[in-house]
PDB file of C-alpha atoms in Angstrom:
ATOM      1  CA  UNK A   1      14.801  11.097  11.417  1.00  0.00           C
ATOM      2  CA  UNK A   2      13.398  10.109  14.933  1.00  0.00           C
ATOM      3  CA  UNK A   3      10.143   8.431  13.240  1.00  0.00           C
ATOM      4  CA  UNK A   4       8.363   6.025  16.085  1.00  0.00           C
ATOM      5  CA  UNK A   5       7.663   2.828  14.459  1.00  0.00           C
ATOM      6  CA  UNK A   6       4.443   1.403  17.142  1.00  0.00           C
ATOM      7  CA  UNK A   7       2.519  -2.362  16.250  1.00  0.00           C
ATOM      8  CA  UNK A   8      -0.317  -3.819  13.777  1.00  0.00           C
ATOM      9  CA  UNK A   9      -0.867  -5.054  17.165  1.00  0.00           C
ATOM     10  CA  UNK A  10      -1.420  -1.742  19.043  1.00  0.00           C
ATOM     11  CA  UNK A  11      -4.081  -0.283  19.200  1.00  0.00           C
ATOM     12  CA  UNK A  12      -3.164   3.027  17.719  1.00  0.00           C
ATOM     13  CA  UNK A  13      -3.406   1.242  14.141  1.00  0.00           C
ATOM     14  CA  UNK A  14      -6.825   0.414  14.225  1.00  0.00           C
ATOM     15  CA  UNK A  15      -7.838   3.748  13.314  1.00  0.00           C
ATOM     16  CA  UNK A  16      -5.804   2.681   9.740  1.00  0.00           C
ATOM     17  CA  UNK A  17      -6.574  -0.765   9.707  1.00  0.00           C
ATOM     18  CA  UNK A  18      -6.672  -4.638  11.119  1.00  0.00           C
ATOM     19  CA  UNK A  19      -5.135  -7.258  11.601  1.00  0.00           C
ATOM     20  CA  UNK A  20      -6.358 -10.991  10.283  1.00  0.00           C
ATOM     21  CA  UNK A  21      -6.074 -14.259  11.590  1.00  0.00           C
ATOM     22  CA  UNK A  22      -7.593 -17.898   9.808  1.00  0.00           C
ATOM     23  CA  UNK A  23      -5.937 -17.183   6.649  1.00  0.00           C
ATOM     24  CA  UNK A  24      -3.399 -20.496   6.320  1.00  0.00           C
ATOM     25  CA  UNK A  25       0.100 -17.868   4.056  1.00  0.00           C
ATOM     26  CA  UNK A  26       2.273 -20.114   4.374  1.00  0.00           C
ATOM     27  CA  UNK A  27       2.797 -21.387   0.541  1.00  0.00           C
ATOM     28  CA  UNK A  28       1.431 -18.091   0.158  1.00  0.00           C
ATOM     29  CA  UNK A  29       4.878 -16.792   1.572  1.00  0.00           C
ATOM     30  CA  UNK A  30       7.246 -19.570   0.301  1.00  0.00           C
ATOM     31  CA  UNK A  31       6.262 -18.876  -3.464  1.00  0.00           C
ATOM     32  CA  UNK A  32       7.006 -15.330  -2.088  1.00  0.00           C
ATOM     33  CA  UNK A  33      10.259 -16.696  -1.294  1.00  0.00           C
ATOM     34  CA  UNK A  34      10.352 -18.088  -4.179  1.00  0.00           C
ATOM     35  CA  UNK A  35       8.840 -16.567  -7.345  1.00  0.00           C
ATOM     36  CA  UNK A  36       9.475 -13.068  -6.370  1.00  0.00           C
ATOM     37  CA  UNK A  37      12.391 -10.700  -6.667  1.00  0.00           C
ATOM     38  CA  UNK A  38      14.118  -7.784  -4.165  1.00  0.00           C
ATOM     39  CA  UNK A  39      16.165  -5.331  -6.182  1.00  0.00           C
ATOM     40  CA  UNK A  40      17.710  -2.237  -5.071  1.00  0.00           C
ATOM     41  CA  UNK A  41      15.154  -0.080  -5.355  1.00  0.00           C
ATOM     42  CA  UNK A  42      11.107  -1.360  -5.105  1.00  0.00           C
ATOM     43  CA  UNK A  43       9.504  -2.741  -7.909  1.00  0.00           C
ATOM     44  CA  UNK A  44       5.405  -3.258  -7.679  1.00  0.00           C
ATOM     45  CA  UNK A  45       3.895  -6.017 -10.307  1.00  0.00           C
ATOM     46  CA  UNK A  46      -0.235  -5.065  -9.710  1.00  0.00           C
ATOM     47  CA  UNK A  47      -0.975  -8.575 -10.667  1.00  0.00           C
ATOM     48  CA  UNK A  48       0.848 -12.163 -10.938  1.00  0.00           C
ATOM     49  CA  UNK A  49      -0.472 -14.864 -11.939  1.00  0.00           C
ATOM     50  CA  UNK A  50       1.075 -18.006  -9.900  1.00  0.00           C
ATOM     51  CA  UNK A  51      -0.014 -15.902  -6.628  1.00  0.00           C
ATOM     52  CA  UNK A  52      -3.099 -15.547  -7.722  1.00  0.00           C
ATOM     53  CA  UNK A  53      -3.710 -19.206  -8.036  1.00  0.00           C
ATOM     54  CA  UNK A  54      -2.706 -20.606  -4.028  1.00  0.00           C
ATOM     55  CA  UNK A  55      -5.362 -21.036  -1.628  1.00  0.00           C
ATOM     56  CA  UNK A  56      -5.252 -18.313   0.537  1.00  0.00           C
ATOM     57  CA  UNK A  57      -5.909 -15.814  -2.462  1.00  0.00           C
ATOM     58  CA  UNK A  58      -8.926 -17.420  -3.386  1.00  0.00           C
ATOM     59  CA  UNK A  59     -10.247 -16.974  -0.235  1.00  0.00           C
ATOM     60  CA  UNK A  60      -8.894 -13.729   0.606  1.00  0.00           C
ATOM     61  CA  UNK A  61     -11.310 -13.410  -3.080  1.00  0.00           C
ATOM     62  CA  UNK A  62     -14.205 -15.197  -1.337  1.00  0.00           C
ATOM     63  CA  UNK A  63     -14.570 -14.680   1.939  1.00  0.00           C
ATOM     64  CA  UNK A  64     -11.986 -10.881   2.372  1.00  0.00           C
ATOM     65  CA  UNK A  65     -13.712  -9.244  -1.289  1.00  0.00           C
ATOM     66  CA  UNK A  66     -17.327 -10.592  -0.464  1.00  0.00           C
ATOM     67  CA  UNK A  67     -16.528 -12.682  -3.725  1.00  0.00           C
ATOM     68  CA  UNK A  68     -15.405  -9.922  -5.976  1.00  0.00           C
ATOM     69  CA  UNK A  69     -13.035  -9.765  -8.878  1.00  0.00           C
ATOM     70  CA  UNK A  70      -9.124  -9.290  -6.752  1.00  0.00           C
ATOM     71  CA  UNK A  71      -5.723  -9.083  -8.012  1.00  0.00           C
ATOM     72  CA  UNK A  72      -2.839 -10.321  -5.762  1.00  0.00           C
ATOM     73  CA  UNK A  73       1.049  -8.772  -6.732  1.00  0.00           C
ATOM     74  CA  UNK A  74       3.750  -8.011  -4.593  1.00  0.00           C
ATOM     75  CA  UNK A  75       5.773  -5.151  -3.727  1.00  0.00           C
ATOM     76  CA  UNK A  76       9.394  -5.443  -2.990  1.00  0.00           C
ATOM     77  CA  UNK A  77      12.744  -4.069  -3.098  1.00  0.00           C
ATOM     78  CA  UNK A  78      14.886  -2.019  -0.664  1.00  0.00           C
ATOM     79  CA  UNK A  79      13.571   1.365   0.121  1.00  0.00           C
ATOM     80  CA  UNK A  80      13.591   3.896   3.871  1.00  0.00           C
ATOM     81  CA  UNK A  81      11.600   6.511   2.427  1.00  0.00           C
ATOM     82  CA  UNK A  82       8.014   7.554   2.490  1.00  0.00           C
ATOM     83  CA  UNK A  83       7.706   9.797  -0.726  1.00  0.00           C
ATOM     84  CA  UNK A  84       3.511  10.012  -1.793  1.00  0.00           C
ATOM     85  CA  UNK A  85       0.616   8.538  -0.172  1.00  0.00           C
ATOM     86  CA  UNK A  86      -1.665   6.631  -1.307  1.00  0.00           C
ATOM     87  CA  UNK A  87      -5.465   5.576  -1.500  1.00  0.00           C
ATOM     88  CA  UNK A  88      -7.965   3.791  -2.790  1.00  0.00           C
ATOM     89  CA  UNK A  89     -11.488   3.468  -2.809  1.00  0.00           C
ATOM     90  CA  UNK A  90     -11.202   0.494  -0.831  1.00  0.00           C
ATOM     91  CA  UNK A  91      -9.212  -1.205   1.523  1.00  0.00           C
ATOM     92  CA  UNK A  92      -6.475  -3.423   0.607  1.00  0.00           C
ATOM     93  CA  UNK A  93      -4.866  -6.496   1.978  1.00  0.00           C
ATOM     94  CA  UNK A  94      -1.314  -6.970   2.540  1.00  0.00           C
ATOM     95  CA  UNK A  95       1.175  -9.610   3.306  1.00  0.00           C
ATOM     96  CA  UNK A  96       3.934  -8.779   5.159  1.00  0.00           C
ATOM     97  CA  UNK A  97       6.988 -11.560   3.151  1.00  0.00           C
ATOM     98  CA  UNK A  98       9.187 -10.295   5.465  1.00  0.00           C
ATOM     99  CA  UNK A  99       9.008  -7.409   8.928  1.00  0.00           C
ATOM    100  CA  UNK A 100       7.898  -4.189   7.156  1.00  0.00           C
ATOM    101  CA  UNK A 101       7.692  -0.434   8.335  1.00  0.00           C
ATOM    102  CA  UNK A 102       3.633   0.938   6.914  1.00  0.00           C
ATOM    103  CA  UNK A 103       3.300   4.916   7.355  1.00  0.00           C
ATOM    104  CA  UNK A 104       0.500   5.734   7.583  1.00  0.00           C
ATOM    105  CA  UNK A 105      -1.859   8.582   6.819  1.00  0.00           C
ATOM    106  CA  UNK A 106      -5.673   9.665   7.445  1.00  0.00           C
ATOM    107  CA  UNK A 107      -7.041  10.716   3.902  1.00  0.00           C
ATOM    108  CA  UNK A 108      -9.598  12.923   6.432  1.00  0.00           C
ATOM    109  CA  UNK A 109      -6.430  15.255   7.082  1.00  0.00           C
ATOM    110  CA  UNK A 110      -5.647  16.503   3.686  1.00  0.00           C
ATOM    111  CA  UNK A 111      -6.342  20.152   2.887  1.00  0.00           C
ATOM    112  CA  UNK A 112      -9.056  21.626   0.672  1.00  0.00           C
ATOM    113  CA  UNK A 113      -6.507  22.310  -1.812  1.00  0.00           C
ATOM    114  CA  UNK A 114      -5.436  18.607  -1.705  1.00  0.00           C
ATOM    115  CA  UNK A 115      -2.029  19.154  -0.110  1.00  0.00           C
ATOM    116  CA  UNK A 116      -0.969  16.946   3.168  1.00  0.00           C
ATOM    117  CA  UNK A 117       1.285  17.498   5.989  1.00  0.00           C
ATOM    118  CA  UNK A 118       3.200  14.338   6.836  1.00  0.00           C
ATOM    119  CA  UNK A 119       3.698  14.944  10.427  1.00  0.00           C
ATOM    120  CA  UNK A 120       0.953  13.820  10.594  1.00  0.00           C
ATOM    121  CA  UNK A 121       1.838  10.376   9.199  1.00  0.00           C
ATOM    122  CA  UNK A 122       2.471   6.849  12.434  1.00  0.00           C
ATOM    123  CA  UNK A 123       4.781   4.449  11.354  1.00  0.00           C
ATOM    124  CA  UNK A 124       3.077   0.749  12.092  1.00  0.00           C
ATOM    125  CA  UNK A 125       6.185  -2.650  11.497  1.00  0.00           C
ATOM    126  CA  UNK A 126       3.848  -5.320  10.625  1.00  0.00           C
ATOM    127  CA  UNK A 127       5.847  -8.746  11.208  1.00  0.00           C
ATOM    128  CA  UNK A 128       6.607 -11.253   9.170  1.00  0.00           C
ATOM    129  CA  UNK A 129       2.887 -13.586   8.012  1.00  0.00           C
ATOM    130  CA  UNK A 130       0.844 -11.004   9.175  1.00  0.00           C
ATOM    131  CA  UNK A 131      -1.599 -10.835   6.925  1.00  0.00           C
ATOM    132  CA  UNK A 132      -3.622  -7.023   7.138  1.00  0.00           C
ATOM    133  CA  UNK A 133      -6.486  -4.662   6.584  1.00  0.00           C
ATOM    134  CA  UNK A 134      -4.923  -1.624   4.976  1.00  0.00           C
ATOM    135  CA  UNK A 135      -8.752   0.143   5.159  1.00  0.00           C
ATOM    136  CA  UNK A 136      -9.802   2.072   2.210  1.00  0.00           C
ATOM    137  CA  UNK A 137      -9.853   6.483   3.621  1.00  0.00           C
ATOM    138  CA  UNK A 138      -5.689   5.337   4.744  1.00  0.00           C
ATOM    139  CA  UNK A 139      -3.008   7.074   3.357  1.00  0.00           C
ATOM    140  CA  UNK A 140       0.097   4.879   2.568  1.00  0.00           C
ATOM    141  CA  UNK A 141       2.545   3.633  -0.005  1.00  0.00           C
ATOM    142  CA  UNK A 142       5.830   1.494  -0.328  1.00  0.00           C
ATOM    143  CA  UNK A 143       6.644  -0.505   3.001  1.00  0.00           C
ATOM    144  CA  UNK A 144       9.898   0.100   4.183  1.00  0.00           C
ATOM    145  CA  UNK A 145      12.529  -2.135   4.947  1.00  0.00           C
ATOM    146  CA  UNK A 146      12.838  -3.436   8.538  1.00  0.00           C
ATOM    147  CA  UNK A 147      16.928  -4.397   7.648  1.00  0.00           C
ATOM    148  CA  UNK A 148      19.402  -4.547   4.852  1.00  0.00           C
ATOM    149  CA  UNK A 149      17.781  -7.691   2.666  1.00  0.00           C
ATOM    150  CA  UNK A 150      14.974  -5.004   1.991  1.00  0.00           C
ATOM    151  CA  UNK A 151      10.921  -6.432   1.988  1.00  0.00           C
ATOM    152  CA  UNK A 152       8.736  -8.643  -0.162  1.00  0.00           C
ATOM    153  CA  UNK A 153       5.083  -6.906   1.224  1.00  0.00           C
ATOM    154  CA  UNK A 154       1.833  -9.791  -1.290  1.00  0.00           C
ATOM    155  CA  UNK A 155      -0.288  -6.676  -2.623  1.00  0.00           C
ATOM    156  CA  UNK A 156      -4.173  -7.912  -3.012  1.00  0.00           C
ATOM    157  CA  UNK A 157      -6.397  -5.373  -4.697  1.00  0.00           C
ATOM    158  CA  UNK A 158      -9.893  -5.224  -6.376  1.00  0.00           C
ATOM    159  CA  UNK A 159      -9.026  -6.001 -10.368  1.00  0.00           C
ATOM    160  CA  UNK A 160      -7.830  -2.956 -12.021  1.00  0.00           C
ATOM    161  CA  UNK A 161      -6.541  -1.539  -9.464  1.00  0.00           C
ATOM    162  CA  UNK A 162      -3.403   0.372 -10.429  1.00  0.00           C
ATOM    163  CA  UNK A 163      -3.113  -0.158 -14.250  1.00  0.00           C
ATOM    164  CA  UNK A 164      -3.237   2.387 -16.243  1.00  0.00           C
ATOM    165  CA  UNK A 165      -5.779   5.313 -16.975  1.00  0.00           C
ATOM    166  CA  UNK A 166      -7.946   5.658 -20.186  1.00  0.00           C
ATOM    167  CA  UNK A 167      -8.318   9.125 -21.370  1.00  0.00           C
ATOM    168  CA  UNK A 168     -11.073  11.137 -19.129  1.00  0.00           C
ATOM    169  CA  UNK A 169     -12.114  14.413 -18.363  1.00  0.00           C
ATOM    170  CA  UNK A 170     -11.942  15.899 -14.590  1.00  0.00           C
ATOM    171  CA  UNK A 171     -14.460  16.453 -13.554  1.00  0.00           C
ATOM    172  CA  UNK A 172     -12.629  18.400 -10.233  1.00  0.00           C
ATOM    173  CA  UNK A 173      -9.750  19.313  -7.699  1.00  0.00           C
ATOM    174  CA  UNK A 174      -9.682  15.514  -6.111  1.00  0.00           C
ATOM    175  CA  UNK A 175      -9.242  14.265 -10.420  1.00  0.00           C
ATOM    176  CA  UNK A 176      -6.210  15.691 -10.356  1.00  0.00           C
ATOM    177  CA  UNK A 177      -4.383  13.077  -8.296  1.00  0.00           C
ATOM    178  CA  UNK A 178      -5.682  10.318 -10.732  1.00  0.00           C
ATOM    179  CA  UNK A 179      -2.997   9.044 -11.414  1.00  0.00           C
ATOM    180  CA  UNK A 180      -4.046   5.183 -11.675  1.00  0.00           C
ATOM    181  CA  UNK A 181      -7.007   3.154 -12.130  1.00  0.00           C
ATOM    182  CA  UNK A 182      -8.607   4.088  -8.060  1.00  0.00           C
ATOM    183  CA  UNK A 183      -5.228   5.372  -7.283  1.00  0.00           C
ATOM    184  CA  UNK A 184      -4.979   8.956  -6.505  1.00  0.00           C
ATOM    185  CA  UNK A 185      -1.198   9.657  -5.559  1.00  0.00           C
ATOM    186  CA  UNK A 186      -0.153  13.168  -3.675  1.00  0.00           C
ATOM    187  CA  UNK A 187       3.587  13.358  -3.349  1.00  0.00           C
ATOM    188  CA  UNK A 188       6.977  14.357  -2.117  1.00  0.00           C
ATOM    189  CA  UNK A 189       9.030  17.238  -4.176  1.00  0.00           C
ATOM    190  CA  UNK A 190      11.782  14.673  -3.199  1.00  0.00           C
ATOM    191  CA  UNK A 191      10.251  11.236  -3.631  1.00  0.00           C
ATOM    192  CA  UNK A 192      11.282  10.907  -7.549  1.00  0.00           C
ATOM    193  CA  UNK A 193       7.741  10.126  -8.639  1.00  0.00           C
ATOM    194  CA  UNK A 194       6.879  10.491 -12.802  1.00  0.00           C
ATOM    195  CA  UNK A 195       6.227  13.834 -13.698  1.00  0.00           C
ATOM    196  CA  UNK A 196       2.376  14.739 -13.834  1.00  0.00           C
ATOM    197  CA  UNK A 197       1.290  13.469 -10.491  1.00  0.00           C
ATOM    198  CA  UNK A 198       0.493  15.672  -7.992  1.00  0.00           C
ATOM    199  CA  UNK A 199       2.808  16.976  -5.847  1.00  0.00           C
ATOM    200  CA  UNK A 200       1.054  18.173  -3.154  1.00  0.00           C
ATOM    201  CA  UNK A 201       3.542  16.816   0.511  1.00  0.00           C
ATOM    202  CA  UNK A 202       3.920  18.671   2.776  1.00  0.00           C
ATOM    203  CA  UNK A 203       6.637  19.286   5.464  1.00  0.00           C
ATOM    204  CA  UNK A 204       9.453  16.343   5.576  1.00  0.00           C
ATOM    205  CA  UNK A 205      10.177  13.207   3.264  1.00  0.00           C
ATOM    206  CA  UNK A 206       9.497  10.395   6.115  1.00  0.00           C
ATOM    207  CA  UNK A 207      12.276   8.328   6.672  1.00  0.00           C
ATOM    208  CA  UNK A 208      12.640   5.025   8.860  1.00  0.00           C
TER     209      UNK A 208
END
């Protein structure tokens, strides 16, 4: 719907993340192609033992995450819409196995009532094979496909992220957004999200 697609190599991407070099991801890319499905909808697997055994992933844990425990999984499928945004308390590492598009925003622009205007978001093309860091304050969600074959994306996060929450007592308004461990979610009314999701996205459900 007229959404401009920039590159993760553009200066504008620096607001949201950075491209990371120096990691040999060939085995990781090959395992993703051999081992993970591309469904007609979107599948997200937080932790996959096959991926976590690959040397590049171990190096990400050892170096990029400063030797803190991580999990490596994947988000694959077919998608052209934003549907929601989420953020974590730390950076997320994505490896684009196929060309894919990331729609990104800034946590600092969330309103006092925890609503967010999707018109503020920007879209970036991550070409196959590139590794990017998505900063903790960057709003993001499932990638979008570039072609009819869908997309594959490695997702690396601190261990436990996106797992089921334990019962907790809300302390403030932001707690309404806490949807899974280390996952604060703002959904769009047209996003098809589960019951209980906080629907605070205003404006268009962006499409690429």
